[in-house]
Amino acid sequence: MQSVYAYYKNRKFLHIDNRRLATCYPFHVSIPQPRTEKILETALAAAGRQVRRGHQLVSWRREGERYHVSLLDDARRACFAAYDYIIGADGAASTVRELAGIGFSGHDYPLHFVMADVQFDPAAALPGTSYHIDEQGFLIFLPMPDNQVRIVIKKAGRLPSPRPVPDLQEINAALARYCPQVPPAQRLTWSSSANFYNRIADDNLQHHIMLAGDAFHLFSPIGGQGMNTGVQDAVNLAWKLAFCLHGVATDRLPASYRTQRFAAVSGVLRSTDHDTGLIAGLVPRNHIDGVYFPEFCNRHYYRHQLPLQYAGFTATQAQETDGLAGHHVPWYVFASPQATFRNSYDAFASGKVVIFSARAACPPLSRLKQAGWFMFCSLEPADKAFLEALQIGPDDYAVVNPDGYVGFTGSEAGTRQYLSSLYVME
């Protein structure tokens, strides 16, 4: 989907145009969660691993660098295992977070939402991704493949008990109110409900215990940042653990997961909190009008900042930085036929740490114990524009990590110091 629209009382007032994004992916993709899980499980199976469902973590004890873990299997039988690392990706009510004694700070909104996946007639003309708002609430319309749509509806107050599960009649009543041009849905395939949260764990790393996804952070669904941010947690952590387990890096590399992901997640928390307050009517009416409705002062925000925000490009992995360190590598198509990669995204897809410079060599690489996990790319004069995009001079270096983020930019001496602080040297 290339566009996101917002309507107030059926009047369109906002268009987030992803075609303005400087990337080869100027769109967003809506995929049903079961399909996402299938993609991930297939990739895991190809790596010789499987998801063992129905298991429950009971306790652990640390002995040296190892964790001896007590579990219940899917038949509720006790079992035991030992691990080097424990990654708590076990959701909002994380047992890992609780056993580690890590707090979960933030606030809950005075509202909840119901959501459902529904199917429409294949011939139905449906709007694209859109927010439909009035003075009492809102409905989010998220198209997915096969004429299936995820519907999210705001409800007043905290989630009641027992937890409400919307039926097709309730969903169609909300569609008639917020989207009168949309025909009734024909079939409901899934529904649930949840509170609106704005929370972050007090820590995401204790020794070799890490938190990721909903165990680490909970966002409002506004902007669709929850699972995307969780996937970014996993990508940031996975390559660092791989480098560490293969003897390429010291423990300081996975330790950087703490600061980098706290910086990124804190920014997402602020932006989703701001947008939720606007859309849910939790801020004064005059402030909503001043932000929502186009004025000369906010058009740049509409046209440029919002697409970047919802695409995740504003989630920097550094609190304060000079240059591009902590930012996603800019999209660039290499002009030189001698270039190692076709484009800048291919660089981090290599799974290696890639160092760019206009210089002919990178002396700091010679001191790395396992240099095969790194790659140096000398840029030709035809690709001078990429140096400018990286915000480095002709004698400087830029280090691009396997998660697509720039780790460091600067001089040869600075590059040597940066590499030696994280990786095993000769």
CSV table of C-alpha atoms in Angstrom, one decimal:
chain,number,residue,atom,x,y,z
A,1,MET,CA,0.0,0.0,0.0
A,2,GLN,CA,1.5,3.3,-1.1
A,3,SER,CA,-0.8,5.6,0.8
A,4,VAL,CA,-2.5,6.0,4.2
A,5,TYR,CA,-5.5,8.3,4.5
A,6,ALA,CA,-7.3,9.8,7.5
A,7,TYR,CA,-10.9,11.0,7.6
A,8,TYR,CA,-12.6,13.2,10.2
A,9,LYS,CA,-16.4,12.7,10.1
A,10,ASN,CA,-16.0,11.2,6.6
A,11,ARG,CA,-14.0,14.2,5.4
A,12,LYS,CA,-10.5,13.3,4.2
A,13,PHE,CA,-7.9,15.6,5.9
A,14,LEU,CA,-4.6,13.6,5.7
A,15,HIS,CA,-2.7,11.7,3.1
A,16,ILE,CA,0.6,9.9,4.1
A,17,ASP,CA,2.3,9.3,0.8
A,18,ASN,CA,4.9,6.6,1.1
A,19,ARG,CA,6.0,7.3,-2.5
A,20,ARG,CA,8.0,10.2,-1.1
A,21,LEU,CA,10.2,7.8,0.8
A,22,ALA,CA,13.8,7.6,-0.4
A,23,THR,CA,13.9,3.8,-0.6
A,24,CYS,CA,13.3,0.9,-3.0
A,25,TYR,CA,10.3,0.0,-0.9
A,26,PRO,CA,8.0,3.1,-1.1
A,27,PHE,CA,5.0,1.3,0.4
A,28,HIS,CA,3.9,-0.6,3.4
A,29,VAL,CA,2.8,-4.3,3.5
A,30,SER,CA,-0.2,-5.6,5.4
A,31,ILE,CA,0.1,-9.3,6.1
A,32,PRO,CA,-2.1,-11.4,8.3
A,33,GLN,CA,-0.3,-12.6,11.4
A,34,PRO,CA,-0.7,-16.3,10.7
A,35,ARG,CA,1.1,-15.7,7.4
A,36,THR,CA,3.9,-13.8,9.0
A,37,GLU,CA,4.3,-16.6,11.5
A,38,LYS,CA,4.4,-19.2,8.7
A,39,ILE,CA,7.1,-17.2,6.9
A,40,LEU,CA,9.2,-17.1,10.0
A,41,GLU,CA,8.7,-20.7,10.9
A,42,THR,CA,9.6,-21.8,7.4
A,43,ALA,CA,12.8,-19.8,7.6
A,44,LEU,CA,13.6,-21.3,11.0
A,45,ALA,CA,13.0,-24.8,9.7
A,46,ALA,CA,15.3,-24.2,6.8
A,47,ALA,CA,18.0,-23.4,9.4
A,48,GLY,CA,17.3,-26.8,11.1
A,49,ARG,CA,15.3,-25.4,14.0
A,50,GLN,CA,11.7,-25.5,15.1
A,51,VAL,CA,9.2,-23.7,17.4
A,52,ARG,CA,8.2,-25.9,20.3
A,53,ARG,CA,4.8,-24.6,21.3
A,54,GLY,CA,3.1,-25.2,24.6
A,55,HIS,CA,6.2,-25.0,26.8
A,56,GLN,CA,6.3,-22.9,29.9
A,57,LEU,CA,9.3,-21.3,31.6
A,58,VAL,CA,9.3,-22.0,35.4
A,59,SER,CA,12.6,-20.9,36.7
A,60,TRP,CA,16.3,-20.6,36.1
A,61,ARG,CA,19.6,-20.5,38.1
A,62,ARG,CA,22.8,-19.1,36.8
A,63,GLU,CA,26.1,-21.1,37.2
A,64,GLY,CA,29.0,-19.1,35.8
A,65,GLU,CA,28.1,-18.1,32.2
A,66,ARG,CA,25.3,-20.7,31.8
A,67,TYR,CA,21.7,-20.7,32.8
A,68,HIS,CA,20.1,-23.9,34.0
A,69,VAL,CA,16.4,-23.6,33.1
A,70,SER,CA,13.4,-25.5,34.5
A,71,LEU,CA,10.5,-25.9,32.0
A,72,LEU,CA,7.1,-27.6,31.6
A,73,ASP,CA,6.6,-29.2,28.2
A,74,ASP,CA,3.4,-29.3,26.2
A,75,ALA,CA,2.3,-32.3,28.3
A,76,ARG,CA,3.0,-30.4,31.5
A,77,ARG,CA,6.0,-32.6,32.3
A,78,ALA,CA,9.0,-31.1,34.0
A,79,CYS,CA,12.1,-30.8,31.8
A,80,PHE,CA,15.5,-29.1,32.1
A,81,ALA,CA,18.0,-27.5,29.8
A,82,ALA,CA,21.1,-25.3,29.9
A,83,TYR,CA,21.6,-22.2,27.8
A,84,ASP,CA,24.2,-19.5,27.2
A,85,TYR,CA,21.5,-16.9,26.6
A,86,ILE,CA,17.9,-16.4,27.5
A,87,ILE,CA,15.9,-14.1,25.2
A,88,GLY,CA,12.5,-13.1,26.6
A,89,ALA,CA,10.3,-12.7,23.5
A,90,ASP,CA,7.4,-14.0,25.5
A,91,GLY,CA,4.9,-11.2,25.2
A,92,ALA,CA,3.3,-8.5,27.3
A,93,ALA,CA,3.0,-10.8,30.4
A,94,SER,CA,6.6,-11.9,30.0
A,95,THR,CA,7.7,-14.6,32.5
A,96,VAL,CA,11.4,-13.8,31.6
A,97,ARG,CA,10.9,-10.2,32.5
A,98,GLU,CA,9.1,-11.1,35.8
A,99,LEU,CA,11.8,-13.7,36.8
A,100,ALA,CA,14.5,-11.2,36.1
A,101,GLY,CA,12.8,-8.7,38.3
A,102,ILE,CA,12.6,-6.0,35.6
A,103,GLY,CA,9.9,-3.4,36.0
A,104,PHE,CA,7.6,-2.3,33.2
A,105,SER,CA,7.2,1.5,33.3
A,106,GLY,CA,4.8,3.7,31.5
A,107,HIS,CA,1.1,4.2,31.5
A,108,ASP,CA,-2.2,2.7,30.2
A,109,TYR,CA,-4.7,4.7,28.3
A,110,PRO,CA,-8.3,5.2,29.6
A,111,LEU,CA,-9.6,3.2,26.6
A,112,HIS,CA,-9.3,-0.2,24.9
A,113,PHE,CA,-9.9,-1.5,21.4
A,114,VAL,CA,-11.6,-4.4,19.8
A,115,MET,CA,-10.2,-5.8,16.5
A,116,ALA,CA,-11.2,-8.4,14.0
A,117,ASP,CA,-10.1,-9.8,10.6
A,118,VAL,CA,-13.1,-9.9,8.3
A,119,GLN,CA,-13.6,-10.8,4.6
A,120,PHE,CA,-15.6,-8.9,2.1
A,121,ASP,CA,-17.2,-9.8,-1.2
A,122,PRO,CA,-14.4,-10.2,-3.8
A,123,ALA,CA,-16.1,-7.7,-6.0
A,124,ALA,CA,-16.4,-5.1,-3.2
A,125,ALA,CA,-14.6,-1.8,-3.8
A,126,LEU,CA,-12.7,-1.2,-0.6
A,127,PRO,CA,-10.7,1.9,0.6
A,128,GLY,CA,-7.0,1.6,1.3
A,129,THR,CA,-5.3,1.8,4.7
A,130,SER,CA,-7.2,4.5,6.5
A,131,TYR,CA,-8.2,6.0,9.8
A,132,HIS,CA,-11.8,7.1,10.3
A,133,ILE,CA,-12.3,9.5,13.2
A,134,ASP,CA,-15.1,11.3,14.9
A,135,GLU,CA,-15.6,13.1,18.2
A,136,GLN,CA,-16.3,9.9,20.1
A,137,GLY,CA,-13.9,7.4,18.6
A,138,PHE,CA,-12.1,5.9,15.6
A,139,LEU,CA,-11.9,2.9,13.3
A,140,ILE,CA,-8.7,1.8,11.6
A,141,PHE,CA,-9.2,0.0,8.2
A,142,LEU,CA,-6.2,-2.2,7.3
A,143,PRO,CA,-6.6,-4.1,4.0
A,144,MET,CA,-4.8,-7.4,3.6
A,145,PRO,CA,-4.6,-10.0,0.8
A,146,ASP,CA,-7.7,-11.9,-0.5
A,147,ASN,CA,-10.1,-9.1,0.4
A,148,GLN,CA,-9.4,-9.6,4.1
A,149,VAL,CA,-9.3,-6.5,6.3
A,150,ARG,CA,-8.1,-6.0,9.9
A,151,ILE,CA,-10.5,-3.7,11.7
A,152,VAL,CA,-9.5,-1.9,14.9
A,153,ILE,CA,-12.2,0.0,16.9
A,154,LYS,CA,-11.7,2.3,19.8
A,155,LYS,CA,-13.8,1.7,22.9
A,156,ALA,CA,-14.1,3.9,26.0
A,157,GLY,CA,-12.7,2.8,29.4
A,158,ARG,CA,-10.4,0.0,30.4
A,159,LEU,CA,-10.9,-3.5,29.1
A,160,PRO,CA,-13.8,-5.1,30.9
A,161,SER,CA,-13.9,-8.6,32.3
A,162,PRO,CA,-14.7,-11.0,30.8
A,163,ARG,CA,-12.7,-9.8,27.8
A,164,PRO,CA,-15.1,-8.8,25.0
A,165,VAL,CA,-14.9,-10.6,21.7
A,166,PRO,CA,-16.6,-8.7,18.9
A,167,ASP,CA,-18.9,-10.5,16.5
A,168,LEU,CA,-19.6,-9.8,12.8
A,169,GLN,CA,-22.7,-7.7,13.7
A,170,GLU,CA,-20.7,-5.4,15.9
A,171,ILE,CA,-18.0,-4.9,13.3
A,172,ASN,CA,-20.6,-4.1,10.6
A,173,ALA,CA,-22.3,-1.6,12.9
A,174,ALA,CA,-19.0,0.2,13.3
A,175,LEU,CA,-18.3,0.1,9.6
A,176,ALA,CA,-21.7,1.6,8.9
A,177,ARG,CA,-20.9,4.4,11.4
A,178,TYR,CA,-17.4,5.3,10.4
A,179,CYS,CA,-17.2,4.1,6.7
A,180,PRO,CA,-20.7,4.3,5.3
A,181,GLN,CA,-19.4,3.8,1.8
A,182,VAL,CA,-18.0,0.4,2.6
A,183,PRO,CA,-20.4,-2.6,2.2
A,184,PRO,CA,-20.9,-5.0,5.2
A,185,ALA,CA,-18.3,-7.6,5.7
A,186,GLN,CA,-19.4,-11.2,4.9
A,187,ARG,CA,-17.4,-13.3,7.3
A,188,LEU,CA,-15.4,-12.9,10.5
A,189,THR,CA,-12.2,-15.0,10.6
A,190,TRP,CA,-10.7,-13.8,13.9
A,191,SER,CA,-11.4,-11.3,16.7
A,192,SER,CA,-10.0,-10.1,20.0
A,193,SER,CA,-9.7,-7.1,22.3
A,194,ALA,CA,-6.9,-5.4,24.3
A,195,ASN,CA,-6.0,-2.3,26.2
A,196,PHE,CA,-4.0,0.6,24.9
A,197,TYR,CA,-0.5,0.7,26.4
A,198,ASN,CA,2.5,2.9,26.4
A,199,ARG,CA,5.1,0.9,28.3
A,200,ILE,CA,8.8,0.0,28.2
A,201,ALA,CA,10.8,-2.3,30.4
A,202,ASP,CA,13.2,-0.7,32.9
A,203,ASP,CA,16.0,-2.7,31.3
A,204,ASN,CA,16.3,-5.0,28.3
A,205,LEU,CA,19.6,-6.7,29.2
A,206,GLN,CA,20.9,-8.3,32.4
A,207,HIS,CA,24.0,-10.3,31.8
A,208,HIS,CA,22.9,-12.8,29.1
A,209,ILE,CA,19.2,-12.2,29.6
A,210,MET,CA,17.6,-10.0,26.9
A,211,LEU,CA,14.1,-8.8,26.3
A,212,ALA,CA,12.6,-8.2,22.9
A,213,GLY,CA,9.2,-7.5,21.3
A,214,ASP,CA,6.2,-7.0,23.6
A,215,ALA,CA,8.2,-8.2,26.6
A,216,PHE,CA,10.3,-5.1,26.1
A,217,HIS,CA,7.8,-2.6,24.9
A,218,LEU,CA,4.1,-2.1,24.4
A,219,PHE,CA,2.7,0.6,22.0
A,220,SER,CA,-0.7,1.8,21.0
A,221,PRO,CA,-1.7,0.2,17.7
A,222,ILE,CA,-1.8,3.7,16.1
A,223,GLY,CA,0.8,3.6,13.3
A,224,GLY,CA,1.3,-0.2,13.4
A,225,GLN,CA,4.7,0.0,15.1
A,226,GLY,CA,4.4,-2.9,17.6
A,227,MET,CA,5.4,-6.0,15.7
A,228,ASN,CA,7.6,-4.0,13.3
A,229,THR,CA,9.6,-2.7,16.3
A,230,GLY,CA,9.8,-6.2,17.8
A,231,VAL,CA,11.2,-7.6,14.5
A,232,GLN,CA,13.8,-4.8,14.6
A,233,ASP,CA,14.8,-5.8,18.1
A,234,ALA,CA,15.3,-9.4,16.8
A,235,VAL,CA,17.4,-8.2,13.8
A,236,ASN,CA,19.6,-6.0,16.0
A,237,LEU,CA,20.2,-8.8,18.5
A,238,ALA,CA,20.6,-11.7,16.2
A,239,TRP,CA,23.6,-10.6,14.3
A,240,LYS,CA,25.4,-9.5,17.4
A,241,LEU,CA,24.8,-12.9,19.1
A,242,ALA,CA,26.0,-14.7,16.0
A,243,PHE,CA,29.2,-12.6,15.9
A,244,CYS,CA,29.8,-13.3,19.6
A,245,LEU,CA,29.1,-17.0,19.5
A,246,HIS,CA,31.5,-17.4,16.5
A,247,GLY,CA,34.3,-15.7,18.4
A,248,VAL,CA,34.2,-12.6,16.2
A,249,ALA,CA,33.1,-10.1,18.8
A,250,THR,CA,33.5,-9.5,22.5
A,251,ASP,CA,30.5,-9.2,25.0
A,252,ARG,CA,30.5,-5.5,24.4
A,253,LEU,CA,28.8,-6.0,21.0
A,254,PRO,CA,25.6,-7.7,22.3
A,255,ALA,CA,25.8,-5.3,25.3
A,256,SER,CA,25.2,-2.5,22.8
A,257,TYR,CA,21.7,-3.9,22.3
A,258,ARG,CA,20.7,-2.1,25.4
A,259,THR,CA,21.5,1.4,24.4
A,260,GLN,CA,20.7,1.1,20.7
A,261,ARG,CA,17.2,-0.4,21.2
A,262,PHE,CA,16.3,1.8,24.1
A,263,ALA,CA,17.1,4.8,21.9
A,264,ALA,CA,15.0,3.5,19.0
A,265,VAL,CA,12.1,2.3,21.2
A,266,SER,CA,11.9,5.5,23.2
A,267,GLY,CA,11.4,7.5,20.1
A,268,VAL,CA,8.6,5.2,18.9
A,269,LEU,CA,6.9,5.4,22.3
A,270,ARG,CA,6.9,9.2,22.1
A,271,SER,CA,5.5,9.3,18.6
A,272,THR,CA,2.8,6.7,19.1
A,273,ASP,CA,1.8,8.4,22.4
A,274,HIS,CA,1.5,11.7,20.6
A,275,ASP,CA,-0.5,10.3,17.7
A,276,THR,CA,-2.8,8.3,20.0
A,277,GLY,CA,-3.6,11.4,22.0
A,278,LEU,CA,-4.6,13.2,18.8
A,279,ILE,CA,-6.6,10.4,17.2
A,280,ALA,CA,-8.3,9.2,20.4
A,281,GLY,CA,-9.2,12.8,21.4
A,282,LEU,CA,-7.1,12.7,24.6
A,283,VAL,CA,-5.7,16.2,24.0
A,284,PRO,CA,-7.5,19.6,23.8
A,285,ARG,CA,-9.7,20.1,20.7
A,286,ASN,CA,-7.8,23.2,19.6
A,287,HIS,CA,-4.5,21.3,19.7
A,288,ILE,CA,-6.0,18.5,17.5
A,289,ASP,CA,-7.2,21.1,15.0
A,290,GLY,CA,-3.8,22.7,14.9
A,291,VAL,CA,-2.0,19.4,14.1
A,292,TYR,CA,-4.6,17.7,12.0
A,293,PHE,CA,-5.8,20.3,9.6
A,294,PRO,CA,-3.4,21.6,7.0
A,295,GLU,CA,-1.6,24.8,7.8
A,296,PHE,CA,1.5,26.2,6.3
A,297,CYS,CA,3.4,25.4,9.5
A,298,ASN,CA,2.7,21.6,9.4
A,299,ARG,CA,2.7,20.7,5.7
A,300,HIS,CA,6.3,19.6,5.8
A,301,TYR,CA,5.4,17.3,8.8
A,302,TYR,CA,2.6,15.8,6.8
A,303,ARG,CA,4.5,15.3,3.6
A,304,HIS,CA,7.9,14.2,4.8
A,305,GLN,CA,8.1,13.4,8.5
A,306,LEU,CA,5.0,11.2,8.9
A,307,PRO,CA,6.0,8.8,6.0
A,308,LEU,CA,9.4,8.5,7.5
A,309,GLN,CA,8.0,7.9,11.0
A,310,TYR,CA,5.6,5.2,10.0
A,311,ALA,CA,8.2,3.5,7.8
A,312,GLY,CA,10.5,3.3,10.9
A,313,PHE,CA,13.3,5.5,9.5
A,314,THR,CA,13.1,8.1,12.3
A,315,ALA,CA,13.8,5.4,14.9
A,316,THR,CA,17.5,6.2,15.4
A,317,GLN,CA,19.7,3.8,17.5
A,318,ALA,CA,21.6,6.6,19.3
A,319,GLN,CA,20.6,9.2,21.8
A,320,GLU,CA,22.9,11.8,20.4
A,321,THR,CA,25.2,11.4,17.5
A,322,ASP,CA,27.4,13.3,15.1
A,323,GLY,CA,26.8,12.4,11.5
A,324,LEU,CA,24.8,9.3,10.4
A,325,ALA,CA,25.9,6.9,13.2
A,326,GLY,CA,22.7,5.3,14.6
A,327,HIS,CA,20.7,6.0,11.5
A,328,HIS,CA,19.5,3.6,8.9
A,329,VAL,CA,21.9,3.4,5.9
A,330,PRO,CA,20.5,5.7,3.1
A,331,TRP,CA,19.1,4.1,0.0
A,332,TYR,CA,21.6,4.4,-2.9
A,333,VAL,CA,22.1,2.7,-6.3
A,334,PHE,CA,25.8,2.5,-7.1
A,335,ALA,CA,26.8,4.1,-10.4
A,336,SER,CA,30.2,2.5,-10.9
A,337,PRO,CA,30.2,-0.9,-12.8
A,338,GLN,CA,33.0,-2.0,-10.5
A,339,ALA,CA,30.9,-1.5,-7.3
A,340,THR,CA,30.8,-4.5,-5.0
A,341,PHE,CA,27.0,-4.1,-4.5
A,342,ARG,CA,24.2,-3.1,-6.7
A,343,ASN,CA,22.8,-0.8,-4.0
A,344,SER,CA,23.3,0.1,-0.4
A,345,TYR,CA,20.7,-2.3,0.9
A,346,ASP,CA,22.6,-5.3,-0.6
A,347,ALA,CA,25.5,-4.3,1.6
A,348,PHE,CA,23.8,-5.2,4.9
A,349,ALA,CA,21.9,-8.1,3.3
A,350,SER,CA,25.4,-9.7,3.0
A,351,GLY,CA,25.3,-10.5,6.7
A,352,LYS,CA,28.8,-8.9,7.1
A,353,VAL,CA,30.0,-5.6,8.6
A,354,VAL,CA,30.7,-3.5,5.6
A,355,ILE,CA,33.1,-0.5,5.7
A,356,PHE,CA,32.8,2.1,2.9
A,357,SER,CA,35.4,4.7,2.0
A,358,ALA,CA,36.8,6.5,-1.0
A,359,ARG,CA,40.3,5.3,0.2
A,360,ALA,CA,41.9,2.3,-1.5
A,361,ALA,CA,42.3,0.3,1.7
A,362,CYS,CA,41.1,0.0,5.3
A,363,PRO,CA,44.2,-0.6,7.6
A,364,PRO,CA,42.1,-1.1,10.7
A,365,LEU,CA,40.7,-4.3,9.2
A,366,SER,CA,44.1,-5.9,9.2
A,367,ARG,CA,44.0,-6.2,13.0
A,368,LEU,CA,40.8,-8.1,13.2
A,369,LYS,CA,41.1,-11.8,14.2
A,370,GLN,CA,38.3,-13.0,11.9
A,371,ALA,CA,38.4,-10.6,9.0
A,372,GLY,CA,36.1,-12.9,6.9
A,373,TRP,CA,33.1,-11.5,8.8
A,374,PHE,CA,33.9,-8.0,7.5
A,375,MET,CA,34.1,-6.4,4.0
A,376,PHE,CA,35.8,-3.2,2.8
A,377,CYS,CA,34.3,-1.4,-0.2
A,378,SER,CA,36.4,1.3,-1.9
A,379,LEU,CA,34.1,3.7,-3.6
A,380,GLU,CA,34.8,4.9,-7.1
A,381,PRO,CA,34.6,8.6,-8.0
A,382,ALA,CA,31.3,7.8,-9.8
A,383,ASP,CA,29.8,7.1,-6.4
A,384,LYS,CA,30.9,10.3,-4.7
A,385,ALA,CA,27.2,11.0,-4.0
A,386,PHE,CA,27.1,8.0,-1.6
A,387,LEU,CA,29.9,9.6,0.4
A,388,GLU,CA,27.8,12.7,0.7
A,389,ALA,CA,24.8,10.6,1.7
A,390,LEU,CA,26.9,8.9,4.4
A,391,GLN,CA,28.0,12.4,5.5
A,392,ILE,CA,31.7,11.5,5.4
A,393,GLY,CA,34.8,13.0,3.7
A,394,PRO,CA,37.0,11.3,1.1
A,395,ASP,CA,39.5,10.2,3.8
A,396,ASP,CA,36.8,8.9,6.3
A,397,TYR,CA,35.1,5.6,6.8
A,398,ALA,CA,31.5,4.5,7.4
A,399,VAL,CA,30.8,1.2,9.1
A,400,VAL,CA,27.4,-0.4,8.1
A,401,ASN,CA,26.2,-3.2,10.3
A,402,PRO,CA,24.1,-6.3,9.2
A,403,ASP,CA,20.9,-4.8,10.6
A,404,GLY,CA,21.2,-1.9,8.1
A,405,TYR,CA,22.2,0.8,10.6
A,406,VAL,CA,25.4,2.8,10.4
A,407,GLY,CA,27.6,1.9,13.4
A,408,PHE,CA,30.3,4.5,13.0
A,409,THR,CA,31.5,7.3,10.7
A,410,GLY,CA,34.9,9.0,11.0
A,411,SER,CA,38.6,9.0,10.6
A,412,GLU,CA,40.9,6.0,10.3
A,413,ALA,CA,42.0,6.4,13.9
A,414,GLY,CA,38.4,6.6,15.0
A,415,THR,CA,37.5,3.5,12.9
A,416,ARG,CA,40.3,1.5,14.5
A,417,GLN,CA,39.2,2.5,18.0
A,418,TYR,CA,35.5,1.7,17.2
A,419,LEU,CA,36.4,-1.8,15.8
A,420,SER,CA,38.8,-2.6,18.6
A,421,SER,CA,36.1,-1.7,21.2
A,422,LEU,CA,33.7,-4.4,19.9
A,423,TYR,CA,35.6,-7.1,18.0
A,424,VAL,CA,38.3,-9.6,18.8
A,425,MET,CA,41.7,-8.2,17.5
A,426,GLU,CA,44.9,-10.0,16.8
